[in-house]
PDB file of C-alpha atoms in Angstrom:
ATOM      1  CA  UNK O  30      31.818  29.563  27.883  1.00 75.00           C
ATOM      2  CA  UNK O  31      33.516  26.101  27.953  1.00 76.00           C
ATOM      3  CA  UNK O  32      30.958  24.626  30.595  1.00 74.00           C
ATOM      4  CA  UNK O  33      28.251  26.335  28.884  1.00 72.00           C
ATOM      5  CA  UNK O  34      29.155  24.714  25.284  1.00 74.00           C
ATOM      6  CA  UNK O  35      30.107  21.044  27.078  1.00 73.00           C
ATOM      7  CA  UNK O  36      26.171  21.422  28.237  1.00 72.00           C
ATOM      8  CA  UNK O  37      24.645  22.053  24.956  1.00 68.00           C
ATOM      9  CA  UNK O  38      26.744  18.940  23.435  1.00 69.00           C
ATOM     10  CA  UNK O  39      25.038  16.559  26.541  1.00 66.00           C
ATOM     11  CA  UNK O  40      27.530  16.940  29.505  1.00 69.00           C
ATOM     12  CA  UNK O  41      25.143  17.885  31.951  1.00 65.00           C
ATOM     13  CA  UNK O  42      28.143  17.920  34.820  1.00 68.00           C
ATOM     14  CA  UNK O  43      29.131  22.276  33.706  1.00 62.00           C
ATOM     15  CA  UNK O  44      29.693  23.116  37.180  1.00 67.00           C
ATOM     16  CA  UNK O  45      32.677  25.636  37.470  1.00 71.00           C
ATOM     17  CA  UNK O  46      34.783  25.986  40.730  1.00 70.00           C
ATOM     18  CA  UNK O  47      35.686  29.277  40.855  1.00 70.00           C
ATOM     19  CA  UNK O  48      36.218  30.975  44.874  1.00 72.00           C
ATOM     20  CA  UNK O  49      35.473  34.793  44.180  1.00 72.00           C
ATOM     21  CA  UNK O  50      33.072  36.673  45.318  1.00 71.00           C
ATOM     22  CA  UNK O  51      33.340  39.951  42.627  1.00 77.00           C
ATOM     23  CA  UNK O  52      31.180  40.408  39.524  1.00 81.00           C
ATOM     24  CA  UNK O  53      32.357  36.930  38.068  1.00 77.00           C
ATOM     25  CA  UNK O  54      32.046  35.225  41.210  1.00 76.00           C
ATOM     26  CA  UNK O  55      28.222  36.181  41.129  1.00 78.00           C
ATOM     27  CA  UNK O  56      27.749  34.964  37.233  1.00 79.00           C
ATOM     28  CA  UNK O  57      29.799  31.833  37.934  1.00 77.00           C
ATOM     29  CA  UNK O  58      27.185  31.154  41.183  1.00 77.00           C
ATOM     30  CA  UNK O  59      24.506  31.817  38.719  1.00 80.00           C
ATOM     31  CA  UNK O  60      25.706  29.872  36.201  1.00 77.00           C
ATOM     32  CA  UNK O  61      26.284  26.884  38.726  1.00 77.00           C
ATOM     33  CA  UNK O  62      22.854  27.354  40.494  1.00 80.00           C
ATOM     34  CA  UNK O  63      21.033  27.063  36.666  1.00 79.00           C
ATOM     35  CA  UNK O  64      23.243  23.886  35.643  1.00 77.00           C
ATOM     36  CA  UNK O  65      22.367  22.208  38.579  1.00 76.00           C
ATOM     37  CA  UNK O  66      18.470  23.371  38.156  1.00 78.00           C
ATOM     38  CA  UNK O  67      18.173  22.036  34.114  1.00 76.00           C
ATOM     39  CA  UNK O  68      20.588  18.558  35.182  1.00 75.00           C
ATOM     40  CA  UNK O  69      17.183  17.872  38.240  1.00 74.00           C
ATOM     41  CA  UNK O  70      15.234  18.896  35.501  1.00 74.00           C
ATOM     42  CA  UNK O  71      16.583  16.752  33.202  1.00 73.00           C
ATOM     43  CA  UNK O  72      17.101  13.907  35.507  1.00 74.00           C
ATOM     44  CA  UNK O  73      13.410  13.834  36.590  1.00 72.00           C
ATOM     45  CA  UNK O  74      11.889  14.196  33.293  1.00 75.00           C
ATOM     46  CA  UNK O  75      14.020  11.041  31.974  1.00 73.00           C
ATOM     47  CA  UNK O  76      12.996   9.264  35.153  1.00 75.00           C
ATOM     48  CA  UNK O  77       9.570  10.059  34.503  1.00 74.00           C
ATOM     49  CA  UNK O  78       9.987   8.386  30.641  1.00 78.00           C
ATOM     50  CA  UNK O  79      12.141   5.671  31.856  1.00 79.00           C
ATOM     51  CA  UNK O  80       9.820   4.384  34.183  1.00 76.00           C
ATOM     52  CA  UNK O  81       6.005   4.602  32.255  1.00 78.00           C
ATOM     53  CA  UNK O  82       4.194   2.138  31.987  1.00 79.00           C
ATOM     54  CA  UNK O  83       3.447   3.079  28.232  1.00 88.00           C
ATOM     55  CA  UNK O  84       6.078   2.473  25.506  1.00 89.00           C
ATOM     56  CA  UNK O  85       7.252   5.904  24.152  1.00 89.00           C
ATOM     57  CA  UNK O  86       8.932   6.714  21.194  1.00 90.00           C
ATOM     58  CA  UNK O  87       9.510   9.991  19.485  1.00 89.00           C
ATOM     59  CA  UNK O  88      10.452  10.524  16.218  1.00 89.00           C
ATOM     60  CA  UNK O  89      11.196  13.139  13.438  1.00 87.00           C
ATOM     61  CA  UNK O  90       8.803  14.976  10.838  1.00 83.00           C
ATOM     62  CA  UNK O  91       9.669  11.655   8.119  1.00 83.00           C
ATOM     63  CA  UNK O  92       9.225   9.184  11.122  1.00 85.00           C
ATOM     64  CA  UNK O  93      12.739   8.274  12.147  1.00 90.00           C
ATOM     65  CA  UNK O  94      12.817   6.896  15.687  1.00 90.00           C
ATOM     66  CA  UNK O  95      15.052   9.754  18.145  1.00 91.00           C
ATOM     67  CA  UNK O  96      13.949   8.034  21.354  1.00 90.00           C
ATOM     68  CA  UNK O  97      12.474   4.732  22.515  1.00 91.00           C
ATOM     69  CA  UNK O  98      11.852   4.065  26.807  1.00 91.00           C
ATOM     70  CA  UNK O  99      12.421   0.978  28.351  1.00 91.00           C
ATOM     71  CA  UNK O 100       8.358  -0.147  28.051  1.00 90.00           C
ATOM     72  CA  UNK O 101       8.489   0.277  24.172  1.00 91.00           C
ATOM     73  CA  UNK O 102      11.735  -2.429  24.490  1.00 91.00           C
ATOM     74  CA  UNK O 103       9.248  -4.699  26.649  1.00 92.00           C
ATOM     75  CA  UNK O 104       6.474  -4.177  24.226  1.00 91.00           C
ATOM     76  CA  UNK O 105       8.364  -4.706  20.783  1.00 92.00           C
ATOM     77  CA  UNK O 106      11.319  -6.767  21.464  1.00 91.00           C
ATOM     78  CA  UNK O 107      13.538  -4.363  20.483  1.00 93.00           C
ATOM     79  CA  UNK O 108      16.656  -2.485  22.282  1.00 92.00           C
ATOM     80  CA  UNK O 109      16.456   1.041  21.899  1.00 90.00           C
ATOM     81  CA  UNK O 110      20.163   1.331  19.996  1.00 92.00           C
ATOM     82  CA  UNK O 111      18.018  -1.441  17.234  1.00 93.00           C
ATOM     83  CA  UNK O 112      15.328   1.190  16.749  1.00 91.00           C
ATOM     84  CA  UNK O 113      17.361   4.548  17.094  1.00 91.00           C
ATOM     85  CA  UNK O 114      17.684   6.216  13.527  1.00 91.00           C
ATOM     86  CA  UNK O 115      15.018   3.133  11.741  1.00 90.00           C
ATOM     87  CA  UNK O 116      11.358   4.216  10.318  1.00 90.00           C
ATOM     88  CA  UNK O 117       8.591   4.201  13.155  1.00 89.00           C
ATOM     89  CA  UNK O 118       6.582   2.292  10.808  1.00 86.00           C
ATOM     90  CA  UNK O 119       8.655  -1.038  11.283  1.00 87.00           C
ATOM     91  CA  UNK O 120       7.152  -0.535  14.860  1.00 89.00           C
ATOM     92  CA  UNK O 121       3.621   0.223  13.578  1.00 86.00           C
ATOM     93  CA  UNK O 122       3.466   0.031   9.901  1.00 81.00           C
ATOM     94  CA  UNK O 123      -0.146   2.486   9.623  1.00 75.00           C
ATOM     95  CA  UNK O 124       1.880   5.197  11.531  1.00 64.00           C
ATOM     96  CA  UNK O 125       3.959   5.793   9.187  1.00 53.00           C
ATOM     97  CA  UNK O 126       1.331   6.794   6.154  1.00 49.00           C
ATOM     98  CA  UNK O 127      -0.404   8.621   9.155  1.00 52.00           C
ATOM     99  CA  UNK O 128       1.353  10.765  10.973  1.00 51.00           C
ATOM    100  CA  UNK O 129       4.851  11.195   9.789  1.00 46.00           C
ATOM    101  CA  UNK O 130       4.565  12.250   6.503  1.00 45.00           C
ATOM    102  CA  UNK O 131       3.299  15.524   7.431  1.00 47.00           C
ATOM    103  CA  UNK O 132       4.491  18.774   5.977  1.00 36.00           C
ATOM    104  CA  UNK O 133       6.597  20.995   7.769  1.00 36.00           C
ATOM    105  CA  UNK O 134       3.916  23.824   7.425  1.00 38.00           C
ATOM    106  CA  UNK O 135       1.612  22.629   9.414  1.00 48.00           C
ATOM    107  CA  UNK O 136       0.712  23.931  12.798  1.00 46.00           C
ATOM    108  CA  UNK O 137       3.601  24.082  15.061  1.00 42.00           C
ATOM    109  CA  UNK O 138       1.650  22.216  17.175  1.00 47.00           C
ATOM    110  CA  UNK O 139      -0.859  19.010  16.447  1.00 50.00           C
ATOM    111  CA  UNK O 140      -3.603  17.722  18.571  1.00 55.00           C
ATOM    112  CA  UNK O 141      -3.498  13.950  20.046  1.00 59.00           C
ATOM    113  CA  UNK O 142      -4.882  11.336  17.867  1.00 65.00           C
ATOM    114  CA  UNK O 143      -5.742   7.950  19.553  1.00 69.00           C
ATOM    115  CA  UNK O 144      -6.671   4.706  17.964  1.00 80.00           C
ATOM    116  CA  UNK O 145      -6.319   1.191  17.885  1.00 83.00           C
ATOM    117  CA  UNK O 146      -4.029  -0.168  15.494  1.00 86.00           C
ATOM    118  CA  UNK O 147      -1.525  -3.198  15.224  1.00 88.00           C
ATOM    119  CA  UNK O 148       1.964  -3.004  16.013  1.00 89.00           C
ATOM    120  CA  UNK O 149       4.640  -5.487  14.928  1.00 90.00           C
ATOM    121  CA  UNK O 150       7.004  -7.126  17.141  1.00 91.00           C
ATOM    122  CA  UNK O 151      10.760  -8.247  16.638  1.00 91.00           C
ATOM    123  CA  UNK O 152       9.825 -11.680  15.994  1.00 91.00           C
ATOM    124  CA  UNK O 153       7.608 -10.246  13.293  1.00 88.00           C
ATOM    125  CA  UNK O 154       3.956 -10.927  15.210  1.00 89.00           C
ATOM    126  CA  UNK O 155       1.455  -8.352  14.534  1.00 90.00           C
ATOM    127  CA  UNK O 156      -0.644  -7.269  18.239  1.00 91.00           C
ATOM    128  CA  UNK O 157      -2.873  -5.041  18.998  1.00 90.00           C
ATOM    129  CA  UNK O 158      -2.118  -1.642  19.852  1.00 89.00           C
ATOM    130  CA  UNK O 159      -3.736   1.219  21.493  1.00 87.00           C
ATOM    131  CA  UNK O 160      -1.811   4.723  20.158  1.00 86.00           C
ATOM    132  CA  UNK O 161      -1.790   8.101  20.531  1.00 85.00           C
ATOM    133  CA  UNK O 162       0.477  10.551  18.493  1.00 84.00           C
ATOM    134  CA  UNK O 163       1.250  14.168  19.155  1.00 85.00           C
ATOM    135  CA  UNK O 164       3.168  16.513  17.589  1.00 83.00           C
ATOM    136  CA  UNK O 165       5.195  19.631  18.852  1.00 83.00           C
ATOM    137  CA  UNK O 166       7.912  21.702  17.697  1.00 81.00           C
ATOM    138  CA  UNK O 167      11.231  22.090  19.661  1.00 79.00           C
ATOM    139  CA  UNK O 168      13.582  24.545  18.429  1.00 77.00           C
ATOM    140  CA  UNK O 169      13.174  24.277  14.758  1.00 80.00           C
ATOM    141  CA  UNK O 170      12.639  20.450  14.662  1.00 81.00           C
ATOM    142  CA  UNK O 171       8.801  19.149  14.128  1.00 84.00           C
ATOM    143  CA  UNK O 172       8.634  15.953  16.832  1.00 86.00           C
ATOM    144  CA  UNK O 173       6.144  13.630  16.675  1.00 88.00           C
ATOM    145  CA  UNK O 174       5.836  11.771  20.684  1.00 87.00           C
ATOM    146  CA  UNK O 175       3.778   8.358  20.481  1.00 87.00           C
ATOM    147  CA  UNK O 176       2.112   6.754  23.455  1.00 87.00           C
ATOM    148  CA  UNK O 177       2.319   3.126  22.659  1.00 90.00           C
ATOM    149  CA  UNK O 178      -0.001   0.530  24.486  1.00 88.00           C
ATOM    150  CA  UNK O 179      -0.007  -3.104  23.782  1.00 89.00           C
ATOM    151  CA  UNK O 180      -3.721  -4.163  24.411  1.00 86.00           C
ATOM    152  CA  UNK O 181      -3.356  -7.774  23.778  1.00 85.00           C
ATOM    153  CA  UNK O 182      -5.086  -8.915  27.256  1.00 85.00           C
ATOM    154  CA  UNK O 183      -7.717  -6.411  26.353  1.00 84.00           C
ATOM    155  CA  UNK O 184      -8.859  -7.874  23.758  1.00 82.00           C
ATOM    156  CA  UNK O 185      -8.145 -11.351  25.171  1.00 84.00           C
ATOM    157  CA  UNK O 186     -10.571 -10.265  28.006  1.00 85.00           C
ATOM    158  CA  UNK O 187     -13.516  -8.461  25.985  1.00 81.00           C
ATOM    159  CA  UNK O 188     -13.339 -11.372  23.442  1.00 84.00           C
ATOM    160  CA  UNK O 189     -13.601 -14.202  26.319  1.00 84.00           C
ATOM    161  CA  UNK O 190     -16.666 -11.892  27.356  1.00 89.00           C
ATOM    162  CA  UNK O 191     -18.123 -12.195  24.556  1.00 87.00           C
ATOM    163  CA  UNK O 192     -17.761 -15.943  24.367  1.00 87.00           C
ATOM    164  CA  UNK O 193     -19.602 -16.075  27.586  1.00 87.00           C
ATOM    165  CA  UNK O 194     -22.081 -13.733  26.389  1.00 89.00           C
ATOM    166  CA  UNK O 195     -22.991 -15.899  23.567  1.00 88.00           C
ATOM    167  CA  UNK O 196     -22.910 -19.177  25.561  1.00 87.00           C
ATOM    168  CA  UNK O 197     -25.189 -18.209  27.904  1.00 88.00           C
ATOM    169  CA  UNK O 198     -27.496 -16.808  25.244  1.00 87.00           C
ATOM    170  CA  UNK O 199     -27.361 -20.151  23.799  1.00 86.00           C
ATOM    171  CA  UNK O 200     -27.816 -21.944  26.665  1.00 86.00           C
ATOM    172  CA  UNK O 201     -30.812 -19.399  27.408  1.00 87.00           C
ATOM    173  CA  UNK O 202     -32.492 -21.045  23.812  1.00 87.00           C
ATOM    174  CA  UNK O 203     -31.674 -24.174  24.518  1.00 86.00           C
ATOM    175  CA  UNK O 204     -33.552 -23.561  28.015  1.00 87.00           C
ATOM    176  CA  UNK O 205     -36.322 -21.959  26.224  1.00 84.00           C
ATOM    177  CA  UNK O 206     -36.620 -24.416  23.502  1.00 83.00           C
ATOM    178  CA  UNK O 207     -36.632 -27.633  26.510  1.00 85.00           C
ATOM    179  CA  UNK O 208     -39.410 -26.302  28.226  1.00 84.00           C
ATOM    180  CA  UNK O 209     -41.711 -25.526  25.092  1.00 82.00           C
ATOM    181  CA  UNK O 210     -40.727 -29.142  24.126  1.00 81.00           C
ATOM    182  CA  UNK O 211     -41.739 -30.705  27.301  1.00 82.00           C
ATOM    183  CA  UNK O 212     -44.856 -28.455  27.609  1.00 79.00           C
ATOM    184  CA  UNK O 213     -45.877 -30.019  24.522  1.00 76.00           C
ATOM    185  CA  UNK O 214     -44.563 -33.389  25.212  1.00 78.00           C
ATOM    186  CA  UNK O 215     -46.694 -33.629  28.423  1.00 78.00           C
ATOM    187  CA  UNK O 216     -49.895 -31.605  27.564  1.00 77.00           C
ATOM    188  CA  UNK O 217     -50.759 -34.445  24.299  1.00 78.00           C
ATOM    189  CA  UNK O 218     -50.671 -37.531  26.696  1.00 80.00           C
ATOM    190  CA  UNK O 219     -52.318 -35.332  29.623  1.00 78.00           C
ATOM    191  CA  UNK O 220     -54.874 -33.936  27.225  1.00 80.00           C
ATOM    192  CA  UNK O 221     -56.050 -37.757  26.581  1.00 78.00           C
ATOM    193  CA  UNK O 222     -56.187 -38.519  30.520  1.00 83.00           C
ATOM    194  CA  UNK O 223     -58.127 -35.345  30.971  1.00 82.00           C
ATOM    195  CA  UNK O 224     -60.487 -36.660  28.094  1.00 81.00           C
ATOM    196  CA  UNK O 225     -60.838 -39.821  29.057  1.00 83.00           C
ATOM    197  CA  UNK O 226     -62.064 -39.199  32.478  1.00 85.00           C
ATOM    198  CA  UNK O 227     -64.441 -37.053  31.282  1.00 83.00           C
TER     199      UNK O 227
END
């Protein structure tokens, strides 16, 4: 009971040492052989978080931050223990009207939504952000998980592409526009040298 209650309060390390081999014995190796199963479990799914190359937060159902992964930190500035208990919508202010101020009888779970919006930084400095939000209950808590992708070089890239496009459209006129010039320039003065020598 002990080992079982130190696990619900986050000490995944309930192992019991106990060297029977009756009744108890068997519950105790069951017990041990479960622990061991939800602390992989555990282990691998916080590895998995941990190292994404998204930022991930997850909040509550009124948008207060329970969980923010090391590429969120990258992405905003911010150490998780800053964010931990603020308002998602410091993070990304349209969020907040969005998503989080759902009722609580809604669906128990929500479909992803995915947009662009802008995120804010620590040093204040709005970027662009590519998010996706979706909801699920656990236990009898609404949790809202948020895919966070900072698509700054993105747009960098698609807007230097356009640049280019526009250039060489330009210089495509500016082609065009040269050789109906010097069509015209030559044709008057050959037009004359034709006539003439007739």
């Amino acid at each position: 009971d002990a080992a079982s209650k130190r696990m619900v309060n986050g000490d995944m390390q309930g192992k019991i040492d106990l060297d029977n081999h009756d009744e108890l014995g068997q519950i105790v190796t069951a017990f041990n052989k479960v622990a061991s199963a939800l602390v992989s479990s555990s282990a691998y799914r916080q590895a998995v978080v941990d190292n994404a190359a998204d930022g991930i937060a997850t909040t509550d159902n009124v948008g207060k931050i329970i969980s923010f992964n090391p590429a969120a930190e990258k992405i905003f500035g911010y150490a998780a223990r800053e964010v931990i208990d603020q308002k998602i919508g410091m993070l990304v202010p349209t969020v907040q009207d969005e998503m989080f101020q759902r009722s609580q009888t809604q669906d128990r779970k929500m479909n992803s939504t995915t947009r662009e919006t802008e995120g804010r930084r620590k040093d204040g400095i709005l970027f662009p952000l590519d998010r996706a939000v979706t909801g699920t209950q656990i236990g009898a808590q609404q949790v809202y998980i948020a895919l966070l992708r900072d698509i700054t070089e993105q747009k960098q890239a698609a807007m230097e592409l356009q640049n280019a496009k526009e250039a060489a459209d330009a210089a495509n006129q500016a082609k065009s526009a040269f050789l109906a010039n010097m069509s015209h320039e030559l044709r008057t003065p050959l037009n004359a040298i034709i006539g003439y020598s007739e």
